[in-house]
């Protein structure tokens, strides 16, 4: 009978604990990160050979969770945040290009072309000239506003990236601090485990993570790289930035080793693709080779001229004088580029590739011509330049324009990456992944850079095609400066100079050129509005390029459509990914979140158990009282 009393007492205690657990679940149902608790109930072990049990034990509570579902949810959450962030970024760009019927760059461009048409009807009208000057300046201002606004957005994202990296490091430290506390407890603390899960999930907003929790050994990886090991060893993340120089190499791929020739300066020779042969050019005194940079500055060398310079690149010896001929053309051009007041601040020229000695000093080629190598003076995309060579040789029917070898040259880069101990890591998804991709100029999916490059192409082509032309027929022309460099020898090149600059930042409208516009120039400029085969690759308008050729207005509309298409495509992926995430979250929440209906049923059940055990104790008490009251 006393054993039964003890069993009932354990039942009362277990029911009390179970009711308290239900109350705790209901109280914390809105606590962020809380997972419902279940009390571990088990039969007390037998201590003798008695047939009946010793009662019930409510020893501990545990969290209801699924580690597999949780890990999958964090993975899908990372992807969702990547698309969410990218959608916001592209959306901000889309708003920049928003236009109405009467405002926006498209309207400014139409008004510019209309002002040319108006002036064409009366070239002496001061009103029409003033209108053209205003509309030309508006074109420049509108383009620059578009460009600088995108740059401002990039700068904002870069600052936010710094904040996000600090947040990642802060979350890692918090997780490490929780692990330290968990090590101090003999039993696992459910609230600390909930908090750690919550921090891990928040961390997955920014970067892709994977977590190992085997045998009390905690390890968290970001992008496959260890961020927390052995529970509390934490590695800090940093932002890595690197800028590289632009390198232009002027030689034809046909001249390299795969044609069994050494690298020969193509200025000196012609390569005939039809016969696969190389024939030397015939130079005479007065022939010239010109290097042009940014359609603004140029440096020339002329056959037969004397050039006094440091030919051996030895500053300890006096300068020497050489006559420029076919054998020292490249070295002469290098010397003049590096001495010119305008070009030397932008680029440095070399005679072929240089090597480095043990101290890092450059070993230059000074004995014989190699090929022309041009490097930007300073690294980074902000120091990008555009250069080409024009060759004017009397014995050639046509002039020649030489552009850099696209395969061997290198564009400048401004890269942003995330690293651990200065070692770059490759993120797969998350907010930071979206930011890094759009802050590195070399990233293939950099949306910002693609829009900036297209705007620069527009400005570059506008400046080039409005600069010079050669009239070849009644209404036919060779368009632009780059194209006229390769026009027929002796052809009459007409200078306009309406716009100056290689890119949008340098673009300027030359108001003084408006006063020099005659009927011939205006007739040429009038064709630009309707010209639908303009090349925007920077290689001239008549170079047989295979790139897309459209009109100015269509090219700009393509940029706008491209932005909208990027936004729409990303939003589709975003919606799909969010649906996947939401499906997983719903299943996970159903498992781990507190259900009021379920808890109320448990409360009724445990209350009934408590009442039943209390009734048994009452009955036992009555029986004991009866026994004690018996008289012999």
Coordinates of C-alpha atoms in Angstrom, one line a residue:
X1 CA 0.0 0.0 0.0
X2 CA 2.9 2.4 0.8
X3 CA 4.5 1.4 -2.5
X4 CA 1.2 2.4 -4.3
X5 CA 1.3 5.7 -2.5
X6 CA 4.8 6.3 -3.7
X7 CA 3.8 5.4 -7.3
X8 CA 1.0 7.9 -7.2
X9 CA 3.2 10.6 -5.8
X10 CA 5.6 10.2 -8.8
X11 CA 2.6 10.4 -11.0
X12 CA 1.5 13.6 -9.4
X13 CA 5.0 15.1 -9.8
X14 CA 5.2 14.0 -13.5
X15 CA 1.8 15.4 -14.3
X16 CA 2.8 18.7 -12.6
X17 CA 6.0 18.8 -14.8
X18 CA 4.0 18.0 -17.9
X19 CA 1.5 20.7 -17.2
X20 CA 4.3 23.2 -16.5
X21 CA 5.9 22.3 -19.9
X22 CA 2.6 22.9 -21.7
X23 CA 2.3 26.3 -19.9
X24 CA 5.9 27.1 -21.0
X25 CA 5.2 26.1 -24.6
X26 CA 2.1 28.3 -24.7
X27 CA 3.9 31.2 -23.1
X28 CA 6.8 31.1 -25.6
X29 CA 4.8 30.4 -28.8
X30 CA 5.7 33.9 -30.0
X31 CA 9.3 33.9 -28.8
X32 CA 11.6 34.2 -31.8
X33 CA 13.6 31.0 -32.5
X34 CA 11.7 29.0 -29.8
X35 CA 11.1 25.3 -30.5
X36 CA 8.4 23.5 -28.6
X37 CA 9.5 21.3 -25.7
X38 CA 8.5 17.7 -25.0
X39 CA 9.2 16.2 -21.5
X40 CA 11.0 12.9 -21.4
X41 CA 8.8 10.6 -19.4
X42 CA 10.0 7.1 -18.4
X43 CA 9.2 4.3 -15.9
X44 CA 11.3 4.2 -12.8
X45 CA 13.7 1.3 -12.8
X46 CA 13.0 -1.7 -10.5
X47 CA 15.2 -2.0 -7.4
X48 CA 13.9 -5.3 -6.2
X49 CA 11.8 -8.3 -7.3
X50 CA 8.5 -6.7 -6.8
X51 CA 5.9 -7.4 -9.4
X52 CA 4.6 -3.8 -9.5
X53 CA 6.5 -0.8 -10.8
X54 CA 8.0 2.1 -8.8
X55 CA 6.3 4.9 -10.7
X56 CA 7.2 7.4 -13.4
X57 CA 10.1 9.8 -13.9
X58 CA 9.8 13.1 -15.8
X59 CA 13.6 13.6 -16.0
X60 CA 14.2 16.2 -18.7
X61 CA 12.7 18.1 -21.7
X62 CA 14.0 18.2 -25.2
X63 CA 13.4 20.4 -28.3
X64 CA 11.3 19.1 -31.1
X65 CA 13.4 19.6 -34.3
X66 CA 14.7 18.0 -37.4
X67 CA 18.4 18.8 -38.1
X68 CA 18.0 17.7 -41.7
X69 CA 15.0 19.9 -42.4
X70 CA 16.7 22.8 -40.6
X71 CA 19.9 22.5 -42.7
X72 CA 17.9 22.4 -45.9
X73 CA 15.9 25.4 -44.8
X74 CA 19.1 27.5 -44.1
X75 CA 20.4 26.5 -47.5
X76 CA 17.3 27.6 -49.3
X77 CA 17.1 30.7 -47.2
X78 CA 20.6 31.7 -48.5
X79 CA 19.4 31.4 -52.1
X80 CA 16.3 33.4 -51.5
X81 CA 18.2 36.2 -49.9
X82 CA 20.6 36.3 -52.9
X83 CA 17.7 36.7 -55.4
X84 CA 15.9 39.2 -53.0
X85 CA 19.1 41.4 -52.8
X86 CA 19.7 41.2 -56.5
X87 CA 16.1 42.1 -57.2
X88 CA 16.4 45.2 -55.1
X89 CA 19.7 46.2 -56.7
X90 CA 18.4 45.8 -60.3
X91 CA 15.2 47.5 -59.3
X92 CA 17.0 50.6 -58.2
X93 CA 18.8 50.7 -61.6
X94 CA 15.5 50.1 -63.5
X95 CA 14.1 53.2 -61.7
X96 CA 17.1 55.2 -62.9
X97 CA 16.2 54.5 -66.6
X98 CA 12.5 55.2 -66.1
X99 CA 11.2 57.7 -68.7
X100 CA 8.0 59.5 -69.5
X101 CA 6.7 60.5 -72.9
X102 CA 8.4 64.0 -72.6
X103 CA 11.3 63.4 -70.3
X104 CA 14.3 61.0 -70.1
X105 CA 17.3 60.4 -72.2
X106 CA 15.4 59.1 -75.2
X107 CA 13.5 62.4 -75.4
X108 CA 16.7 64.4 -75.0
X109 CA 18.3 62.4 -77.8
X110 CA 15.3 63.0 -80.1
X111 CA 15.4 66.7 -79.3
X112 CA 19.2 66.8 -80.1
X113 CA 18.7 65.2 -83.5
X114 CA 15.7 67.5 -84.2
X115 CA 17.9 70.6 -83.4
X116 CA 20.4 69.4 -86.0
X117 CA 17.6 69.1 -88.5
X118 CA 16.4 72.6 -87.7
X119 CA 19.8 74.1 -88.0
X120 CA 20.3 72.2 -91.3
X121 CA 17.3 74.1 -92.8
X122 CA 19.0 77.4 -91.8
X123 CA 22.7 77.0 -90.9
X124 CA 23.0 80.7 -90.1
X125 CA 20.2 80.9 -87.5
X126 CA 21.5 81.9 -84.1
X127 CA 18.3 80.6 -82.5
X128 CA 18.8 77.1 -84.0
X129 CA 22.5 77.2 -83.0
X130 CA 21.6 78.0 -79.4
X131 CA 19.0 75.2 -79.4
X132 CA 21.6 72.8 -80.6
X133 CA 24.1 73.9 -78.0
X134 CA 21.5 73.4 -75.3
X135 CA 20.3 70.0 -76.5
X136 CA 23.9 68.8 -77.0
X137 CA 24.8 69.8 -73.4
X138 CA 21.6 68.1 -72.2
X139 CA 22.7 64.9 -73.9
X140 CA 26.0 65.0 -72.0
X141 CA 24.3 65.9 -68.7
X142 CA 21.6 63.1 -69.1
X143 CA 24.2 60.4 -69.9
X144 CA 26.5 61.5 -67.0
X145 CA 23.5 61.6 -64.6
X146 CA 22.6 58.0 -65.5
X147 CA 26.2 56.9 -65.2
X148 CA 27.0 58.6 -61.9
X149 CA 23.7 57.4 -60.3
X150 CA 24.6 53.8 -61.1
X151 CA 28.1 54.5 -59.6
X152 CA 26.5 56.0 -56.5
X153 CA 24.4 52.8 -56.2
X154 CA 27.6 50.8 -56.4
X155 CA 29.2 52.9 -53.7
X156 CA 26.1 52.4 -51.5
X157 CA 26.4 48.7 -51.9
X158 CA 30.1 48.7 -51.1
X159 CA 29.4 50.6 -47.8
X160 CA 26.6 48.1 -47.1
X161 CA 28.9 45.2 -47.9
X162 CA 31.3 46.5 -45.2
X163 CA 28.4 46.6 -42.7
X164 CA 27.3 43.1 -43.7
X165 CA 30.8 41.6 -43.3
X166 CA 30.9 43.2 -39.8
X167 CA 27.5 41.6 -39.1
X168 CA 28.8 38.2 -40.2
X169 CA 31.8 38.5 -37.9
X170 CA 29.5 39.6 -35.1
X171 CA 27.2 36.6 -35.6
X172 CA 30.2 34.2 -35.6
X173 CA 31.4 35.6 -32.3
X174 CA 27.9 35.3 -30.8
X175 CA 27.8 31.6 -31.9
X176 CA 31.2 31.0 -30.4
X177 CA 30.1 32.6 -27.1
X178 CA 27.1 30.3 -27.0
X179 CA 29.3 27.3 -27.6
X180 CA 31.5 28.4 -24.6
X181 CA 28.4 28.5 -22.4
X182 CA 27.2 25.1 -23.7
X183 CA 30.6 23.5 -22.7
X184 CA 30.1 24.7 -19.1
X185 CA 26.8 22.9 -18.7
X186 CA 26.5 19.2 -17.7
X187 CA 23.2 19.0 -19.5
X188 CA 22.3 20.7 -22.8
X189 CA 20.5 24.0 -22.5
X190 CA 17.6 24.1 -24.8
X191 CA 17.3 27.9 -24.8
X192 CA 21.0 28.2 -25.9
X193 CA 20.5 25.7 -28.6
X194 CA 17.5 27.7 -29.8
X195 CA 19.5 30.9 -29.8
X196 CA 22.3 29.2 -31.7
X197 CA 19.9 28.0 -34.4
X198 CA 18.5 31.5 -34.7
X199 CA 22.0 33.0 -35.2
X200 CA 22.8 30.3 -37.8
X201 CA 19.7 31.1 -39.7
X202 CA 20.4 34.8 -39.6
X203 CA 23.9 34.1 -40.8
X204 CA 22.5 32.2 -43.7
X205 CA 20.9 35.4 -45.0
X206 CA 24.3 36.7 -45.9
X207 CA 26.4 33.7 -46.8
X208 CA 26.1 30.0 -47.6
X209 CA 26.9 27.9 -44.5
X210 CA 27.2 24.2 -43.5
X211 CA 27.3 23.0 -39.9
X212 CA 28.7 19.9 -38.3
X213 CA 27.6 18.8 -34.8
X214 CA 29.1 15.4 -34.3
X215 CA 30.1 14.1 -30.9
X216 CA 29.9 17.5 -29.2
X217 CA 32.3 18.9 -31.8
X218 CA 30.9 22.0 -33.5
X219 CA 32.2 23.2 -36.9
X220 CA 30.7 25.9 -39.1
X221 CA 31.8 26.5 -42.6
X222 CA 31.1 29.4 -44.9
X223 CA 31.4 28.6 -48.6
X224 CA 33.2 25.4 -47.7
X225 CA 35.8 27.2 -45.5
X226 CA 36.0 26.8 -41.8
X227 CA 34.7 29.8 -39.9
X228 CA 34.2 28.1 -36.4
X229 CA 36.1 25.0 -35.4
X230 CA 36.3 23.0 -32.2
X231 CA 33.3 24.9 -30.9
X232 CA 35.0 28.2 -30.1
X233 CA 37.9 28.8 -32.6
X234 CA 36.6 31.7 -34.7
X235 CA 38.1 33.1 -38.0
X236 CA 37.3 36.6 -39.0
X237 CA 36.2 37.5 -42.5
X238 CA 37.6 40.5 -44.4
X239 CA 36.9 42.4 -47.7
X240 CA 39.7 41.9 -50.2
X241 CA 40.1 44.6 -52.9
X242 CA 42.5 44.4 -55.9
X243 CA 43.0 46.7 -58.9
X244 CA 45.0 45.7 -62.0
X245 CA 46.4 47.7 -64.9
X246 CA 45.1 47.8 -68.4
X247 CA 47.6 46.3 -70.8
X248 CA 47.3 46.7 -74.6
X249 CA 49.4 44.7 -77.0
X250 CA 49.6 45.7 -80.6
X251 CA 50.5 42.8 -82.7
X252 CA 48.6 40.3 -84.9
X253 CA 48.0 36.8 -83.5
X254 CA 49.2 35.5 -86.9
X255 CA 52.7 36.7 -86.2
X256 CA 53.3 34.5 -83.2
X257 CA 54.9 31.1 -82.8
X258 CA 51.9 29.1 -84.2
X259 CA 52.9 30.6 -87.6
X260 CA 56.6 29.7 -87.1
X261 CA 57.4 33.5 -87.0
X262 CA 58.8 35.4 -84.1
X263 CA 56.5 38.2 -82.8
X264 CA 56.9 40.8 -85.5
X265 CA 55.6 44.3 -85.2
X266 CA 52.6 44.4 -87.7
X267 CA 53.4 48.1 -88.4
X268 CA 56.3 46.8 -90.5
X269 CA 54.5 44.0 -92.4
X270 CA 51.2 43.1 -94.0
X271 CA 49.6 39.7 -93.4
X272 CA 47.5 38.4 -96.2
X273 CA 45.0 36.0 -94.8
X274 CA 44.0 34.7 -98.3
X275 CA 47.6 33.5 -99.1
X276 CA 48.8 33.2 -95.5
X277 CA 51.9 35.2 -96.3
X278 CA 53.7 38.1 -94.7
X279 CA 55.2 40.8 -96.9
X280 CA 57.2 43.8 -95.7
X281 CA 55.8 47.3 -96.1
X282 CA 57.7 49.7 -98.2
X283 CA 58.4 52.8 -96.2
X284 CA 59.7 56.1 -97.5
X285 CA 60.6 59.3 -95.8
X286 CA 57.5 61.2 -94.7
X287 CA 55.4 58.1 -93.9
X288 CA 54.0 58.3 -90.4
X289 CA 52.7 56.1 -87.6
X290 CA 50.4 57.6 -85.0
X291 CA 49.3 56.4 -81.6
X292 CA 46.0 57.9 -80.6
X293 CA 44.6 57.6 -77.0
X294 CA 41.1 58.4 -75.9
X295 CA 40.4 60.1 -79.3
X296 CA 42.0 63.1 -77.7
X297 CA 45.8 62.9 -77.7
X298 CA 48.1 61.5 -80.3
X299 CA 51.8 60.9 -80.7
X300 CA 53.5 60.4 -84.2
X301 CA 56.8 59.2 -85.5
X302 CA 57.8 59.9 -89.1
X303 CA 60.2 57.9 -91.2
X304 CA 63.4 59.9 -91.9
X305 CA 63.1 62.2 -88.9
X306 CA 65.9 62.4 -86.3
X307 CA 65.0 61.5 -82.7
X308 CA 67.3 62.4 -79.8
X309 CA 66.4 60.3 -76.8
X310 CA 67.6 57.8 -74.2
X311 CA 67.5 54.9 -76.7
X312 CA 69.4 52.4 -74.5
X313 CA 67.3 53.3 -71.4
X314 CA 70.4 54.1 -69.5
X315 CA 70.1 57.4 -67.7
X316 CA 73.8 57.5 -66.9
X317 CA 74.8 58.0 -70.5
X318 CA 74.0 60.9 -72.8
X319 CA 71.0 60.8 -75.1
X320 CA 71.8 59.6 -78.6
X321 CA 70.3 60.6 -82.0
X322 CA 68.9 58.0 -84.4
X323 CA 67.1 58.3 -87.7
X324 CA 63.7 56.7 -87.6
X325 CA 63.4 53.9 -90.0
X326 CA 61.6 50.5 -90.4
X327 CA 63.9 48.9 -87.9
X328 CA 63.3 51.2 -84.9
X329 CA 59.7 52.3 -85.4
X330 CA 58.4 50.7 -82.2
X331 CA 61.2 51.9 -80.0
X332 CA 60.8 55.4 -81.4
X333 CA 57.1 55.4 -80.7
X334 CA 57.7 54.1 -77.2
X335 CA 60.1 56.9 -76.5
X336 CA 57.8 59.6 -77.8
X337 CA 54.7 58.3 -76.0
X338 CA 56.6 58.2 -72.7
X339 CA 58.0 61.7 -73.3
X340 CA 54.7 63.4 -74.4
X341 CA 53.2 65.6 -71.8
X342 CA 49.6 64.4 -72.4
X343 CA 50.1 60.7 -72.8
X344 CA 52.8 60.0 -70.2
X345 CA 50.4 60.9 -67.4
X346 CA 47.9 58.3 -68.7
X347 CA 50.0 55.4 -69.9
X348 CA 53.5 53.9 -70.1
X349 CA 54.8 52.4 -73.3
X350 CA 57.2 49.4 -73.7
X351 CA 59.0 47.7 -76.5
X352 CA 57.5 44.3 -76.1
X353 CA 57.1 42.4 -72.8
X354 CA 59.6 43.2 -70.1
X355 CA 61.1 40.8 -67.6
X356 CA 62.0 41.4 -63.9
X357 CA 65.3 40.9 -62.1
X358 CA 65.7 39.5 -58.6
X359 CA 64.9 42.9 -57.1
X360 CA 61.8 43.4 -59.2
X361 CA 63.3 46.0 -61.5
X362 CA 62.1 45.9 -65.1
X363 CA 64.5 44.6 -67.8
X364 CA 63.6 46.4 -71.0
X365 CA 64.2 45.5 -74.6
X366 CA 66.3 48.3 -76.2
X367 CA 68.3 46.6 -78.9
X368 CA 65.7 45.7 -81.5
X369 CA 62.0 46.3 -82.1
X370 CA 59.5 43.9 -80.6
X371 CA 55.9 45.1 -80.5
X372 CA 54.1 47.9 -78.8
X373 CA 52.9 47.3 -75.2
X374 CA 50.9 50.0 -73.5
X375 CA 50.1 49.9 -69.7
X376 CA 47.8 52.3 -67.8
X377 CA 49.8 54.5 -65.4
X378 CA 47.6 53.5 -62.5
X379 CA 45.5 50.4 -61.8
X380 CA 41.7 50.1 -61.7
X381 CA 38.8 50.5 -64.1
X382 CA 38.7 54.2 -63.3
X383 CA 42.0 54.5 -65.3
X384 CA 40.8 52.7 -68.4
X385 CA 41.9 54.1 -71.7
X386 CA 41.3 53.5 -75.4
X387 CA 44.2 53.5 -77.9
X388 CA 44.8 52.6 -81.5
X389 CA 47.5 53.0 -84.1
X390 CA 47.0 54.6 -87.6
X391 CA 49.6 54.0 -90.3
X392 CA 49.9 56.4 -93.2
X393 CA 52.1 55.0 -95.9
X394 CA 52.3 56.6 -99.3
X395 CA 52.9 53.2 -101.1
X396 CA 49.6 51.7 -99.7
X397 CA 46.3 52.3 -101.4
X398 CA 44.6 52.5 -98.0
X399 CA 45.6 53.7 -94.7
X400 CA 45.7 51.2 -91.9
X401 CA 44.1 51.4 -88.4
X402 CA 45.6 48.9 -85.9
X403 CA 43.6 48.0 -82.8
X404 CA 45.0 46.1 -79.8
X405 CA 45.1 42.3 -79.9
X406 CA 42.0 41.3 -78.0
X407 CA 43.2 37.9 -76.9
X408 CA 46.6 39.1 -75.6
X409 CA 45.6 42.4 -74.1
X410 CA 44.1 42.7 -70.6
X411 CA 41.3 45.0 -69.5
X412 CA 41.8 46.8 -66.1
X413 CA 40.0 45.2 -63.2
X414 CA 38.7 46.4 -59.9
X415 CA 37.8 43.3 -57.9
X416 CA 36.1 43.0 -54.5
X417 CA 36.0 39.6 -52.7
X418 CA 35.6 38.1 -49.3
X419 CA 38.5 36.3 -47.6
X420 CA 39.6 34.5 -44.5
X421 CA 43.2 35.3 -43.5
X422 CA 43.5 37.2 -46.8
X423 CA 42.6 34.0 -48.8
X424 CA 39.7 34.6 -51.2
X425 CA 36.7 32.4 -50.8
X426 CA 34.0 31.8 -53.4
X427 CA 30.5 32.3 -52.1
X428 CA 27.7 30.4 -53.7
X429 CA 24.7 32.5 -52.6
X430 CA 23.4 35.0 -50.0
X431 CA 23.2 38.8 -49.8
X432 CA 27.0 39.2 -49.8
X433 CA 27.4 37.1 -52.9
X434 CA 25.0 39.4 -54.8
X435 CA 27.0 42.5 -53.6
X436 CA 30.4 41.0 -54.4
X437 CA 29.3 40.0 -57.9
X438 CA 28.2 43.5 -58.7
X439 CA 31.2 45.2 -57.2
X440 CA 33.9 43.3 -59.1
X441 CA 34.4 44.5 -62.7
X442 CA 35.6 41.1 -63.8
X443 CA 32.6 39.2 -62.5
X444 CA 30.7 37.7 -65.5
X445 CA 27.3 38.4 -63.8
X446 CA 28.1 42.0 -62.7
X447 CA 24.9 43.8 -63.8
X448 CA 26.2 47.2 -62.7
X449 CA 29.3 47.0 -64.8
X450 CA 27.4 45.7 -67.9
X451 CA 25.2 48.8 -67.7
X452 CA 28.1 51.1 -67.2
X453 CA 30.0 49.6 -70.1
X454 CA 27.1 50.0 -72.4
X455 CA 26.6 53.6 -71.5
X456 CA 30.3 54.2 -72.1
X457 CA 30.1 52.5 -75.5
X458 CA 27.2 54.8 -76.3
X459 CA 29.3 57.9 -75.3
X460 CA 32.4 56.7 -77.0
X461 CA 30.6 56.0 -80.3
X462 CA 28.7 59.3 -80.2
X463 CA 32.0 61.2 -79.7
X464 CA 33.8 59.2 -82.4
X465 CA 31.0 59.3 -85.1
X466 CA 30.5 63.0 -84.5
X467 CA 34.2 63.9 -84.8
X468 CA 35.2 63.2 -88.4
X469 CA 33.9 61.8 -91.7
X470 CA 34.9 61.1 -95.2
X471 CA 32.3 61.7 -97.9
X472 CA 32.4 58.9 -100.5
X473 CA 29.3 59.7 -102.5
X474 CA 26.2 61.9 -102.7
X475 CA 24.8 60.6 -99.4
X476 CA 27.4 58.0 -98.4
X477 CA 30.1 58.5 -95.8
X478 CA 32.9 56.9 -93.8
X479 CA 31.7 57.5 -90.3
X480 CA 33.9 58.6 -87.4
X481 CA 37.5 59.1 -86.4
X482 CA 38.3 55.4 -85.9
X483 CA 37.0 54.6 -89.4
X484 CA 38.7 57.5 -91.2
X485 CA 42.0 56.4 -89.8
X486 CA 41.7 53.5 -92.3
X487 CA 40.2 55.4 -95.1
X488 CA 41.8 55.8 -98.5
X489 CA 45.2 57.6 -98.7
X490 CA 44.6 61.1 -99.8
X491 CA 40.9 61.1 -98.9
X492 CA 39.5 64.3 -97.7
X493 CA 38.7 64.0 -93.9
X494 CA 36.3 66.6 -92.6
X495 CA 36.7 67.5 -88.9
X496 CA 33.6 68.3 -86.8
X497 CA 34.7 67.8 -83.2
X498 CA 31.1 68.1 -81.8
X499 CA 31.8 65.8 -78.8
X500 CA 35.0 65.1 -77.0
X501 CA 36.0 62.3 -74.7
X502 CA 36.4 58.5 -74.6
X503 CA 33.8 57.7 -72.0
X504 CA 30.9 59.4 -70.2
X505 CA 32.9 61.0 -67.5
X506 CA 35.1 62.7 -70.0
X507 CA 32.3 63.4 -72.5
X508 CA 32.0 67.1 -73.4
X509 CA 29.9 69.0 -75.9
X510 CA 32.0 71.4 -77.9
X511 CA 29.8 74.5 -78.3
X512 CA 32.4 76.3 -80.4
X513 CA 32.2 73.6 -83.0
X514 CA 28.5 74.5 -83.6
X515 CA 29.6 77.9 -85.0
X516 CA 31.7 76.0 -87.6
X517 CA 28.9 73.7 -88.8
X518 CA 28.3 74.3 -92.5
X519 CA 25.8 72.6 -94.8
X520 CA 28.1 69.7 -95.6
X521 CA 28.7 68.9 -91.9
X522 CA 25.0 69.3 -91.0
X523 CA 24.0 66.9 -93.9
X524 CA 26.4 64.3 -92.4
X525 CA 25.2 64.8 -88.8
X526 CA 21.6 64.5 -90.0
X527 CA 22.2 61.0 -91.2
X528 CA 23.2 59.8 -87.7
X529 CA 19.6 59.9 -86.5
X530 CA 18.4 57.4 -89.1
X531 CA 21.7 55.4 -89.4
X532 CA 20.7 51.9 -88.2
X533 CA 24.0 50.0 -88.7
X534 CA 26.1 51.9 -86.2
X535 CA 28.8 49.7 -84.5
X536 CA 29.3 50.2 -80.8
X537 CA 32.4 48.1 -80.4
X538 CA 34.9 51.0 -80.7
X539 CA 36.6 49.5 -83.8
X540 CA 35.3 52.0 -86.3
X541 CA 32.2 52.0 -88.4
X542 CA 33.5 50.3 -91.6
X543 CA 35.8 47.6 -90.2
X544 CA 33.7 44.6 -91.1
X545 CA 33.0 43.8 -87.5
X546 CA 30.5 41.1 -86.6
X547 CA 29.0 42.9 -83.6
X548 CA 25.5 44.1 -83.4
X549 CA 24.8 47.2 -85.5
X550 CA 21.8 49.4 -84.7
X551 CA 20.9 53.0 -84.3
X552 CA 21.7 55.3 -81.3
X553 CA 18.1 55.3 -80.1
X554 CA 17.7 51.5 -80.5
X555 CA 21.0 50.9 -78.7
X556 CA 19.9 53.0 -75.7
X557 CA 16.5 51.2 -75.7
X558 CA 18.3 47.9 -75.7
X559 CA 20.0 49.0 -72.5
X560 CA 16.7 49.9 -70.9
X561 CA 15.1 46.6 -72.1
X562 CA 18.1 44.7 -70.9
X563 CA 17.7 46.2 -67.4
X564 CA 14.0 45.3 -67.3
X565 CA 14.6 41.8 -68.7
X566 CA 17.3 41.2 -66.0
X567 CA 14.8 42.4 -63.3
X568 CA 12.0 40.2 -64.7
X569 CA 14.2 37.1 -65.0
X570 CA 15.6 37.5 -61.5
X571 CA 12.1 38.1 -60.1
X572 CA 11.0 34.8 -61.6
X573 CA 13.9 33.0 -60.0
X574 CA 13.2 34.9 -56.8
X575 CA 9.5 33.9 -56.7
X576 CA 10.4 30.2 -57.5
X577 CA 13.0 30.1 -54.8
X578 CA 10.8 31.8 -52.2
X579 CA 8.1 29.2 -52.9
X580 CA 10.7 26.4 -52.3
X581 CA 11.8 28.1 -49.1
X582 CA 8.3 28.7 -47.9
X583 CA 7.3 25.1 -48.5
X584 CA 10.2 23.9 -46.4
X585 CA 9.5 26.5 -43.7
X586 CA 5.9 25.5 -43.4
X587 CA 6.8 21.9 -42.9
X588 CA 9.5 22.8 -40.5
X589 CA 7.3 25.1 -38.5
X590 CA 4.6 22.5 -38.3
X591 CA 7.1 20.2 -36.7
X592 CA 8.8 22.7 -34.3
X593 CA 6.3 25.5 -33.6
X594 CA 3.8 25.5 -30.7
X595 CA 0.3 24.4 -31.7
X596 CA -2.3 25.8 -29.3
X597 CA -4.9 23.1 -30.1
X598 CA -2.3 20.4 -29.4
X599 CA -1.2 22.0 -26.2
X600 CA -4.7 22.4 -24.9
X601 CA -5.4 18.7 -25.5
X602 CA -2.2 17.9 -23.7
X603 CA -3.2 20.2 -20.8
X604 CA -6.6 18.3 -20.5
X605 CA -4.8 15.0 -20.6
X606 CA -2.1 15.8 -18.1
X607 CA -4.7 17.5 -15.8
X608 CA -6.8 14.3 -15.9
X609 CA -3.6 12.3 -15.0
X610 CA -2.9 14.6 -12.1
X611 CA -6.5 14.3 -10.9
X612 CA -6.4 10.5 -11.2
X613 CA -3.1 10.3 -9.2
X614 CA -4.5 12.6 -6.6
X615 CA -7.7 10.4 -6.3
X616 CA -5.5 7.3 -5.8
X617 CA -3.6 9.1 -3.0
X618 CA -6.9 10.1 -1.4
X619 CA -8.1 6.5 -1.6
X620 CA -4.9 5.2 -0.1
X621 CA -5.1 7.8 2.6
X622 CA -8.6 6.7 3.5
X623 CA -7.5 3.0 3.5
X624 CA -4.6 3.9 5.9
X625 CA -6.9 5.8 8.1
X626 CA -9.3 2.9 8.2
X627 CA -6.5 0.5 9.1
X628 CA -5.2 2.7 11.8
X629 CA -8.7 3.1 13.2
X630 CA -9.3 -0.7 13.6
X631 CA -9.4 -2.0 17.2
X632 CA -8.7 -5.5 18.4

